[in-house]
Short mmCIF file of C-alpha atoms and ligand atoms in Angstrom, two decimals:
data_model
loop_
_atom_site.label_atom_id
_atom_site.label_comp_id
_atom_site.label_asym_id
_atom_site.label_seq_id
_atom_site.Cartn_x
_atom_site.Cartn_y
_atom_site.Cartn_z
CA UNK A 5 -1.75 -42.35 -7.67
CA UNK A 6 -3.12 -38.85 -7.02
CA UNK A 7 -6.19 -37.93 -7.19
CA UNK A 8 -5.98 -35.10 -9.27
CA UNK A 9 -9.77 -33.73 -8.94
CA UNK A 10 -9.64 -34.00 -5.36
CA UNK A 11 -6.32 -31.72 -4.96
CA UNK A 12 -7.96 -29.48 -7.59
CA UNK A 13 -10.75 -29.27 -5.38
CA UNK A 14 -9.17 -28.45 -2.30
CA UNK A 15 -7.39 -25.52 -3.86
CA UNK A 16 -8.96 -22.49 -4.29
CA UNK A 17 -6.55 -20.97 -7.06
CA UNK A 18 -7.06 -24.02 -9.54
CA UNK A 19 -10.45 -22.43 -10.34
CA UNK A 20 -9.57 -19.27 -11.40
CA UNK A 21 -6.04 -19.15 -12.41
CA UNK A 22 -3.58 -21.65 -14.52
CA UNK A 23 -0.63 -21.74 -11.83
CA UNK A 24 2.75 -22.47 -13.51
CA UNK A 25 4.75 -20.89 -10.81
CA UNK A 26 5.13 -23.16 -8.82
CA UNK A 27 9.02 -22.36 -8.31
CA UNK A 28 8.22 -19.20 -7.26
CA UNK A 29 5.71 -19.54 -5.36
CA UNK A 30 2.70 -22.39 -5.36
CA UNK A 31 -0.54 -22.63 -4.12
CA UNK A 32 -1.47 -22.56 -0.71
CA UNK A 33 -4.62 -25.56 -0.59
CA UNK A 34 -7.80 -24.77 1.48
CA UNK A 35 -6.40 -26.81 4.66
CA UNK A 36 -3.37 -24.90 4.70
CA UNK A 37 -4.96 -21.54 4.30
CA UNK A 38 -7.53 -22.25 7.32
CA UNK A 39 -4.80 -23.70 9.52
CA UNK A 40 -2.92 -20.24 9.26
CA UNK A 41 -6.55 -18.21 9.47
CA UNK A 42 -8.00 -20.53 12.73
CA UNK A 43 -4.81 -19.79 14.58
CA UNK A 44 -4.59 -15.98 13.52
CA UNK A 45 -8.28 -15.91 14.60
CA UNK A 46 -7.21 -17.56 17.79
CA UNK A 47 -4.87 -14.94 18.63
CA UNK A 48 -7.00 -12.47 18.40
CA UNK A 49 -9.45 -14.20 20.73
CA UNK A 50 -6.89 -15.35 23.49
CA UNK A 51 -4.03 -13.35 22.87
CA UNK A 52 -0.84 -14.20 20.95
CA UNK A 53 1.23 -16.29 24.07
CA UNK A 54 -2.35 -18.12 25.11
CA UNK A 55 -3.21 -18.96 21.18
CA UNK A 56 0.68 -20.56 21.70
CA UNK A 57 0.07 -22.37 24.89
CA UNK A 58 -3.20 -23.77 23.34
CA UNK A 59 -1.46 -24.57 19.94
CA UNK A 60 1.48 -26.18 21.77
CA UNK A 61 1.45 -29.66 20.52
CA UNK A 62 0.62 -28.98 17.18
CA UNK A 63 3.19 -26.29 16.49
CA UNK A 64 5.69 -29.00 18.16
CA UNK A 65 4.10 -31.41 15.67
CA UNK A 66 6.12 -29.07 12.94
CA UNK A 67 8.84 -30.30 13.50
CA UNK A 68 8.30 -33.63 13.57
CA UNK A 69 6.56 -33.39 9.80
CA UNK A 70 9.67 -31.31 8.76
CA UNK A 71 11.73 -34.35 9.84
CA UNK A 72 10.02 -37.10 8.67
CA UNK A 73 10.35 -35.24 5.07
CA UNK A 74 13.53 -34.93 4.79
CA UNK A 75 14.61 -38.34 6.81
CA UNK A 76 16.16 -36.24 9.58
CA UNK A 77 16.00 -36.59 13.35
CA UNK A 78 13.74 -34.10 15.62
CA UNK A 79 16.98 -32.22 17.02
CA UNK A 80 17.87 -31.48 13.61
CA UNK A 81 15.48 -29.26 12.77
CA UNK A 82 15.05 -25.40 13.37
CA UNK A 83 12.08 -23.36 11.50
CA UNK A 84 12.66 -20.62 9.83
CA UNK A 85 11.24 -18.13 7.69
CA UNK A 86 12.82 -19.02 4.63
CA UNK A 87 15.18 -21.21 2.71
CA UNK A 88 18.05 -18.20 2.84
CA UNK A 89 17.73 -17.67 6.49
CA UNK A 90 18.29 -21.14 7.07
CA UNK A 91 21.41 -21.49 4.34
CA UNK A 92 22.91 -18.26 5.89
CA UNK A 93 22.56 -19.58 9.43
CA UNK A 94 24.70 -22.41 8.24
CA UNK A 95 27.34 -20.48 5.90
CA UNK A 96 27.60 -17.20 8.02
CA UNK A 97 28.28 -19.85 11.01
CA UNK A 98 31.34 -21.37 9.65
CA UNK A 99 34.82 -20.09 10.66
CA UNK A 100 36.35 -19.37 7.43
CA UNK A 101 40.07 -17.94 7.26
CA UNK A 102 42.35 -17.17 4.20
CA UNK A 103 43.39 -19.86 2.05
CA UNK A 104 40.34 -21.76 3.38
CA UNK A 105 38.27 -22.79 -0.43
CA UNK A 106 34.74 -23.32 -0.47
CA UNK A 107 33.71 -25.06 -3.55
CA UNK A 108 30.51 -25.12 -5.44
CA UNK A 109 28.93 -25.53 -8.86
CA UNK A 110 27.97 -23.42 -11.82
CA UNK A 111 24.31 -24.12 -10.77
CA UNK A 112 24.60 -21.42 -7.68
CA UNK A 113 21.89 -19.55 -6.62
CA UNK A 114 22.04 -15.96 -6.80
CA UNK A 115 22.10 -14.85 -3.06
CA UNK A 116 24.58 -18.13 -2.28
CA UNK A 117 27.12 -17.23 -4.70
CA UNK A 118 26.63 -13.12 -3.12
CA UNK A 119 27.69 -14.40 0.01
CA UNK A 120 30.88 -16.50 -0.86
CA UNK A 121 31.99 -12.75 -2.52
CA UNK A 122 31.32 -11.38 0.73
CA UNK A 123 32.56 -13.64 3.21
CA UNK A 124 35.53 -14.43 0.84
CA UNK A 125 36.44 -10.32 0.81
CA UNK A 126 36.21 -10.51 4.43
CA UNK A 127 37.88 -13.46 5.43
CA UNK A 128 40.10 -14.02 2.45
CA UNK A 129 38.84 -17.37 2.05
CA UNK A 130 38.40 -18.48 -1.84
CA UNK A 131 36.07 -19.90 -4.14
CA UNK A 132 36.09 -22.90 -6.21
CA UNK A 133 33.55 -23.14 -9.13
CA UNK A 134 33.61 -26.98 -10.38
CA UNK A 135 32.83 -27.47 -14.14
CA UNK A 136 29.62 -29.15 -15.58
CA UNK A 137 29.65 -32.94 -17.12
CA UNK A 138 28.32 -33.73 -20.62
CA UNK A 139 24.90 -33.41 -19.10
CA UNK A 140 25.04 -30.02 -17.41
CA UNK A 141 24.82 -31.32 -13.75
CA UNK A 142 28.45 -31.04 -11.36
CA UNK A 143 30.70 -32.82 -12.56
CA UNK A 144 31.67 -35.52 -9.60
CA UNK A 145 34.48 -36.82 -10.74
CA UNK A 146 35.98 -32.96 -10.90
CA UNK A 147 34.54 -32.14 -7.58
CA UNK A 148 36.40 -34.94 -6.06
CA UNK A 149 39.76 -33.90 -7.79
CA UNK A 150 39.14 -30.14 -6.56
CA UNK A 151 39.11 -31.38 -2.69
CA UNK A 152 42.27 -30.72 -1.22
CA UNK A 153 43.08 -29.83 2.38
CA UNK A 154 41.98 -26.13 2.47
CA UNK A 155 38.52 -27.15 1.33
CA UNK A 156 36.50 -26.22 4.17
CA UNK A 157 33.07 -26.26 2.30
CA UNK A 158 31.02 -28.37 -0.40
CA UNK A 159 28.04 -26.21 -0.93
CA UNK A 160 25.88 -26.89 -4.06
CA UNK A 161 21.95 -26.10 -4.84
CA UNK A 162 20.89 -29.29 -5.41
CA UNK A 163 17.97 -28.00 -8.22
CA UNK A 164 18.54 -24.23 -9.54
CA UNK A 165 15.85 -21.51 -9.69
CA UNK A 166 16.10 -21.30 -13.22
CA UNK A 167 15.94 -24.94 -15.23
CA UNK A 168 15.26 -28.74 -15.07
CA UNK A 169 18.37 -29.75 -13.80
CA UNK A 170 18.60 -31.92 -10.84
CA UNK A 171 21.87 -31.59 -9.43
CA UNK A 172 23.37 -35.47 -7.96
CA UNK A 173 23.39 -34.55 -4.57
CA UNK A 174 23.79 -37.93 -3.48
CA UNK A 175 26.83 -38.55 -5.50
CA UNK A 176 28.28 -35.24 -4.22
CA UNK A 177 27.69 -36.42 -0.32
CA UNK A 178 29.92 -39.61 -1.09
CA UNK A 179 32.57 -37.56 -2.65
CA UNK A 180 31.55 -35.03 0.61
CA UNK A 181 31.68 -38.19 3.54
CA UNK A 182 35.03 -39.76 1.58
CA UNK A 183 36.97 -36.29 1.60
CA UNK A 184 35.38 -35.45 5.24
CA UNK A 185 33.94 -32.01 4.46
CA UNK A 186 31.36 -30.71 5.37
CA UNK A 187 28.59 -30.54 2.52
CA UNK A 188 25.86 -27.77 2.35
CA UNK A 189 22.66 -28.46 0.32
CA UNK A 190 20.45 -25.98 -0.66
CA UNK A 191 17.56 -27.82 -1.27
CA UNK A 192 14.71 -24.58 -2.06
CA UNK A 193 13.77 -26.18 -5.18
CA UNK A 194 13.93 -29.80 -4.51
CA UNK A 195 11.93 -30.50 -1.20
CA UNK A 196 8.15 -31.19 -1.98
CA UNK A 197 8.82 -32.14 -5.48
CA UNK A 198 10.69 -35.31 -4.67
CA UNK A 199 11.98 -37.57 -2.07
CA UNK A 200 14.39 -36.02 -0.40
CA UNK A 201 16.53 -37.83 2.44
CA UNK A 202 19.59 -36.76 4.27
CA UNK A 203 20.98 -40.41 4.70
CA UNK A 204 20.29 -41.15 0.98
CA UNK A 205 22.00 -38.01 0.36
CA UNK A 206 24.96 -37.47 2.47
CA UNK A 207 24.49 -34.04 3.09
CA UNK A 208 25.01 -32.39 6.77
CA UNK A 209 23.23 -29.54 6.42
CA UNK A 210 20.07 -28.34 4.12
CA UNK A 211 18.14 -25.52 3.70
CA UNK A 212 14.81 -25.16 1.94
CA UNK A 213 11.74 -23.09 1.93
CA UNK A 214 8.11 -23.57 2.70
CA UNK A 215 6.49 -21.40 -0.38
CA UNK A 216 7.25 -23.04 -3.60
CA UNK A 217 6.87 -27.21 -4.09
CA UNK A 218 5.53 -27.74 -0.69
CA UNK A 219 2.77 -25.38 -1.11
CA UNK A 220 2.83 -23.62 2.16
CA UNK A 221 2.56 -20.11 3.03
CA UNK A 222 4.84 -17.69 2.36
CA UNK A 223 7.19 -16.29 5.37
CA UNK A 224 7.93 -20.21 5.82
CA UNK A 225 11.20 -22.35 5.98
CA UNK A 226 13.32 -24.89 7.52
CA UNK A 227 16.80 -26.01 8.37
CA UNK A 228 18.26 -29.59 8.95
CA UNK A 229 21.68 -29.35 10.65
CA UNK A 230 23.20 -33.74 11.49
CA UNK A 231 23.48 -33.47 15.09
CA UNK A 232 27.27 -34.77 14.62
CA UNK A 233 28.17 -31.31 12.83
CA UNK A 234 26.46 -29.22 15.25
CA UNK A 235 29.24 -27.89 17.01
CA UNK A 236 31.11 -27.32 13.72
CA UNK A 237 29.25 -24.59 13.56
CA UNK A 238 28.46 -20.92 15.59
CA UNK A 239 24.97 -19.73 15.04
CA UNK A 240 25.91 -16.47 13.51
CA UNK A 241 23.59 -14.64 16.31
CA UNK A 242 22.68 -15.32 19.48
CA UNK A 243 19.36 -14.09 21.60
CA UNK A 244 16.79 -15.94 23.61
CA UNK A 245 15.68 -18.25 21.12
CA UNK A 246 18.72 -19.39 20.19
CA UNK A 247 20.80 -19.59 23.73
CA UNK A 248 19.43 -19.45 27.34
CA UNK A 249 21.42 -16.90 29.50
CA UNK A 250 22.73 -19.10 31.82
CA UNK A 251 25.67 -17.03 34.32
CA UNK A 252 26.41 -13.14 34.18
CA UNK A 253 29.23 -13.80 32.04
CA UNK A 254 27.72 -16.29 30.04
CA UNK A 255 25.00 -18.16 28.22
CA UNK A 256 24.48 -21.52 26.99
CA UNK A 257 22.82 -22.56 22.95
CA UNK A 258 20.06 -24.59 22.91
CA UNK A 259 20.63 -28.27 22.48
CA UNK A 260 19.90 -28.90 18.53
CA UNK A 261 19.11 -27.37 15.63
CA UNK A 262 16.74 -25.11 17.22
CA UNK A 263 20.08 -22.79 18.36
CA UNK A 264 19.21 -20.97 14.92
CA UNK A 265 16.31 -19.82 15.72
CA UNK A 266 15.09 -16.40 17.02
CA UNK A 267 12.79 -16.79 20.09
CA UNK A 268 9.86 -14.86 17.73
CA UNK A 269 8.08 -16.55 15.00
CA UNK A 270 5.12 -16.19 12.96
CA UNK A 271 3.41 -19.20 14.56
CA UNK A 272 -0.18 -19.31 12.27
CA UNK A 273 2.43 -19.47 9.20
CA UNK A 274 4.23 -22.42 10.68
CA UNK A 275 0.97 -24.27 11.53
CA UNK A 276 0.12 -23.87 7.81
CA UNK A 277 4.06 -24.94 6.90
CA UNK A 278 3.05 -28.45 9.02
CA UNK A 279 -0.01 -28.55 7.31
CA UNK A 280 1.69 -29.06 3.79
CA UNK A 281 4.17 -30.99 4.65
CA UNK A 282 1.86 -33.68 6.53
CA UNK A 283 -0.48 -33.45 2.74
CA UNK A 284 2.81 -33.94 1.06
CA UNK A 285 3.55 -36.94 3.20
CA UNK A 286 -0.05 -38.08 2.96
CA UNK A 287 0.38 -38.02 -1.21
CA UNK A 288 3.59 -39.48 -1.06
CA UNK A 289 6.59 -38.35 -2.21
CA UNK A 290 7.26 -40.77 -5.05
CA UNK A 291 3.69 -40.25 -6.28
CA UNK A 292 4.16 -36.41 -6.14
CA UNK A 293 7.88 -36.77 -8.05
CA UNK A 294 6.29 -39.23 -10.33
CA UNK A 295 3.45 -36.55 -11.67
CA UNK A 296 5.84 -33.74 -11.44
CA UNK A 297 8.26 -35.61 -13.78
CA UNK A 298 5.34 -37.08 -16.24
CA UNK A 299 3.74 -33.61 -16.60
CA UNK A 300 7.09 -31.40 -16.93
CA UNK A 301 8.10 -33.69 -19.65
CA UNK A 302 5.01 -33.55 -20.88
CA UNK A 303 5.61 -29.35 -21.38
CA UNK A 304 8.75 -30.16 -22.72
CA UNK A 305 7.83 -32.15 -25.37
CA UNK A 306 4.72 -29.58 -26.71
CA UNK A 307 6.50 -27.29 -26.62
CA UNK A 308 9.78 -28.21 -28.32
CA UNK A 309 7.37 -29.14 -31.45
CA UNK A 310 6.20 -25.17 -31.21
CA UNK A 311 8.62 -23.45 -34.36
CA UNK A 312 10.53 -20.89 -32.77
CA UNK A 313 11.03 -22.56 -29.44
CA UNK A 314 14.06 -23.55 -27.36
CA UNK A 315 13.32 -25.32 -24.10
CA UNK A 316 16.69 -25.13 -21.93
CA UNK A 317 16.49 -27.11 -19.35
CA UNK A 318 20.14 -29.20 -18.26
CA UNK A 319 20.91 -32.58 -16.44
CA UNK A 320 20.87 -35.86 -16.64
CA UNK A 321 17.40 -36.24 -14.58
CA UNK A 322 15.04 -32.96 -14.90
CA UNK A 323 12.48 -31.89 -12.58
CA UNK A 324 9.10 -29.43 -12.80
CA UNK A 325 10.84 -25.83 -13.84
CA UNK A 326 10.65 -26.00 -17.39
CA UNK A 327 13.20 -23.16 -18.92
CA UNK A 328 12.25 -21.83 -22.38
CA UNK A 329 13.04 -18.95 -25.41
CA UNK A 330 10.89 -17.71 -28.35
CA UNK A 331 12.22 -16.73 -31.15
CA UNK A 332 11.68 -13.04 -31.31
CA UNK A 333 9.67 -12.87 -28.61
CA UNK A 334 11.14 -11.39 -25.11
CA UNK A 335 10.81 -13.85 -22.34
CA UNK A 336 8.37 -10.81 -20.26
CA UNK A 337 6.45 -10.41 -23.23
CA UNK A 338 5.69 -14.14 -23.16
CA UNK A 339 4.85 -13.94 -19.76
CA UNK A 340 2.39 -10.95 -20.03
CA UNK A 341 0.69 -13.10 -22.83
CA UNK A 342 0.45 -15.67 -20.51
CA UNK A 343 -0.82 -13.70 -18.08
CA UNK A 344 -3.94 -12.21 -20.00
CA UNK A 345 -4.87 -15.63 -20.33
CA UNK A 346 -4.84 -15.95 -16.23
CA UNK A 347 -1.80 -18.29 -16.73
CA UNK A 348 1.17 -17.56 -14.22
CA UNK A 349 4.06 -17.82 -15.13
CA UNK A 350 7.77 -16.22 -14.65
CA UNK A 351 11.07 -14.83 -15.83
CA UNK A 352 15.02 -16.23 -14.83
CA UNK A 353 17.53 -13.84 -15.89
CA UNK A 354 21.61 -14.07 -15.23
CA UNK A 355 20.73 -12.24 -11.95
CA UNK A 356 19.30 -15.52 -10.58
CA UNK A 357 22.62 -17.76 -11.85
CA UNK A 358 24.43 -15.79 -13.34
CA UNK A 359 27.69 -18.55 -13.52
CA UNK A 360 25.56 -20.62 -15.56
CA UNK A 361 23.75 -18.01 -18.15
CA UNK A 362 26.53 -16.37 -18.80
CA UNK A 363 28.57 -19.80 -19.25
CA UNK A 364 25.99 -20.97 -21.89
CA UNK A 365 25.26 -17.23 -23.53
CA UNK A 366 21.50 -16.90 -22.33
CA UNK A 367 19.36 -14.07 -22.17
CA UNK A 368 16.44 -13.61 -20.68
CA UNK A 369 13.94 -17.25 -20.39
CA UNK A 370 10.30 -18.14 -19.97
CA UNK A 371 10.06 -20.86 -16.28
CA UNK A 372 6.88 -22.44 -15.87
CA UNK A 373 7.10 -25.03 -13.31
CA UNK A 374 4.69 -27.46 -12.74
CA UNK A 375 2.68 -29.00 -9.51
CA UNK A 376 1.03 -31.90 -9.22
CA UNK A 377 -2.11 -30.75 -9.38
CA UNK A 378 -1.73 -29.33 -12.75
CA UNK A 379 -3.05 -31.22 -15.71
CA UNK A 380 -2.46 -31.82 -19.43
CA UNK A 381 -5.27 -29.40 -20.56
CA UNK A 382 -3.73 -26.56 -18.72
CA UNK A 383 -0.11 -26.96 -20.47
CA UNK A 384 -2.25 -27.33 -23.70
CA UNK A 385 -3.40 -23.93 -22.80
CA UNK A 386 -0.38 -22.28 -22.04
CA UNK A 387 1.50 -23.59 -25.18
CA UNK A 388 -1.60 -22.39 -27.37
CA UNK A 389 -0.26 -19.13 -26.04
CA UNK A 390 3.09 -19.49 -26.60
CA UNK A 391 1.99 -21.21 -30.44
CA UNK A 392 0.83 -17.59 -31.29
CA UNK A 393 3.01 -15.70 -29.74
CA UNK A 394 5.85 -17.46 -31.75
CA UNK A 395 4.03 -17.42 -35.09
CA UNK A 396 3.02 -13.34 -35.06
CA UNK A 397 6.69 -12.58 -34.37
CA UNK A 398 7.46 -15.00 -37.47
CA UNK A 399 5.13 -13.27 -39.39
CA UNK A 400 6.47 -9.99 -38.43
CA UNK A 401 9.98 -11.24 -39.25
CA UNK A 402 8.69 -12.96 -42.68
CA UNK A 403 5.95 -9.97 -43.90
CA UNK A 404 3.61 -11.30 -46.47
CA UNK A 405 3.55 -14.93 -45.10
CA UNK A 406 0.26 -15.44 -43.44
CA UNK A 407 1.15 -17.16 -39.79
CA UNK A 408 -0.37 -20.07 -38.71
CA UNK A 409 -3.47 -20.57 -37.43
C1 PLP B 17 17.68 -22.46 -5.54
C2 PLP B 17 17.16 -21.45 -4.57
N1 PLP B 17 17.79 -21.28 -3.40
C3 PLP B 17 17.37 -20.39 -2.50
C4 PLP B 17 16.30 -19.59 -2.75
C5 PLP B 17 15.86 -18.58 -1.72
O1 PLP B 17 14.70 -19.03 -1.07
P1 PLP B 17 13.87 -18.05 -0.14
O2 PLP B 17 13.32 -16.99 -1.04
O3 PLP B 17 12.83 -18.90 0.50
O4 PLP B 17 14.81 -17.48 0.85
C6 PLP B 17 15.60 -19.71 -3.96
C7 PLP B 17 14.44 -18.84 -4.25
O5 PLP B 17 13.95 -18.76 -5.33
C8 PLP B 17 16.04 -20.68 -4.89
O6 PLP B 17 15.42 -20.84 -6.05
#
């Protein structure tokens, strides 16, 4: 069980502020924050390299947490400084050709779905959008029926940026290890929320970033690459992070993951990044997913008995973004409400999936995602909000009725 009061304590925005953005961006606790100050301070006392030097085992120590998270080996991770960096270092490292299919789901993340356009136009390679199931998750049973012998690519965000919905990675990676491709997992959403593990899942290569569920700072990310697809793929640039320049004519990639990185880094950020993952661990996954779950269905339930709300979140298991629409009321508007009352908030529009908002006719909706360290008086709060809200735009729709209290 968490100790809710302690984590409250330990982070400084729980006293001021209600934070349901947590899928944007959550909050950084006290330990993180001085574990990125102390080593910014030690820079500037010793120097950037010497601050290294005497940081050396702990920054090493990164990537040891960042493995241990995600059930991964230490060769299979590379830092980086965010979850797209690390997806693109995977999907701009593939050899695509034409005819070659990469296929996906309706779930896709904005900037994912932007590069299969682009690398399809360039390469003439093609893209193959598999349908949603009864519940609104990837339909597996489709996905393994699309697989045919151009299929070069399974790539799938395993929770979107803008709902509940919980994609079944695991279920994809069987379909993914049966059919031999290789599977791509973008994972942004998922990791620090719940218990994520790359031999559970299947998946040879994830991306995710340090910022949202696992409460580290911003600037902060990491990639897992299984060291038996690592020469599957190119790193899509090469300098003296990545590759050591071995012979006039030639140089030689680092053994691992650590080929896609870039020899520069913002080292104070990825102290704090180890930081939150090692309080993550230290929590426990299943204890974090378990409050996560109880308190977004918690939200869901208030506020589906609000008049003039629609919460919208898919899938057969749901997570901490909680997707919802007032009646009458646009989705910023709700926000800025929210806001005045120091609650955060945000928006998801088509631009963030568009397959999926267009598919089921949405406009514009409220996400508040929750964190552990949230509690039941704060979503009381922000649904007394939303309550008003709802019932002035009633009124205004119904003049003469008085609206409720
Ligand atoms: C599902 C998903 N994938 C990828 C990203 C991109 O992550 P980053 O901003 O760390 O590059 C986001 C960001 O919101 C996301 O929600």
């Amino acid at each position: 069980m968490i100790d809710v009061d302690a984590v409250r304590r330990s982070t400084p925005g729980c006293e001021t502020r209600i934070h349901l953005n947590n899928a944007g961006a959550s909050l950084m606790s006290q330990p993180v924050l001085d574990a990125v100050v102390d080593h910014l301070q030690l820079e500037a006392r010793l120097g950037g390299y010497e601050a290294a030097d005497a940081a050396a085992e702990r920054l090493d120590a990164v990537y040891a947490s960042a493995a241990r998270l995600v059930n991964a080996q230490l060769p299979e991770i590379a830092l980086q400084e965010n979850a797209t960096r690390a997806w693109q270092a995977v999907f701009y490292g593939l050899r695509l050709g034409p005819g070659d299919r990469i296929v996906t789901g309706q779930a896709e993340y904005t900037s994912n779905y932007m590069a299969y356009l682009q690398v399809a136009a360039r390469t003439g390679a093609t893209i193959h959008v598999v349908e949603d199931d009864e519940h609104g998750q990837i339909d597996v049973g489709r996905l393994a029926s699309a697989i045919d012998e151009r299929t070069k690519l399974i790539s799938l965000t395993h929770v979107p940026t803008s709902g509940g919905l919980v994609n079944p990675a695991a279920a994809v990676g069987r379909v993914a290890r049966d059919a031999g491709v290789p599977y791509l997992l973008d994972a942004c959403q998922s990791v620090g929320q719940m218990p994520i593990d790359v031999e559970a899942i299947g998946c040879d290569f994830l991306s995710t970033t340090g910022r949202k569920f696992l409460r580290a700072p911003r600037g902060t990310g990491f990639l897992y690459v299984r060291a038996d697809r690592l020469e599957a793929i190119e790193p899509p640039v090469v300098e003296v992070g990545s590759a050591a320049w071995t012979s006039r004519d030639g140089y030689t990639y680092k053994p691992g993951a650590r080929r896609f990185e870039t020899w520069e880094a913002a080292h104070a950020l990825r102290l704090g990044l180890g930081r939150a993952i090692d309080d993550a661990l230290a929590l426990g996954l299943d204890a974090i997913w378990a409050r996560v779950s109880m308190l977004a269905d918690a939200l869901r339930a208030r506020l589906e008995t609000l008049p003039g709300v629609t919460v919208q979140d898919l899938g057969a298991v749901r997570c901490g973004i909680v997707t919802f629409a007032v009646d009458g009321v646009a989705a910023g508007d709700v926000q800025r409400a929210l806001a005045a009352r120091r609650i955060n908030a945000d928006v998801s529009t088509a631009e963030d999936t568009r397959l999926d908002f267009e598919a089921r006719g949405l406009g514009a909706l409220v996400r508040a995602s929750v964190h552990y360290f949230n509690t039941e008086a704060e979503l009381d709060a922000a649904c007394d909000v939303v309550a008003t809200l709802g019932s002035v735009a009633r009124g205004r729709e119904c003049p003469g009725q008085t609206s409720a209290p």
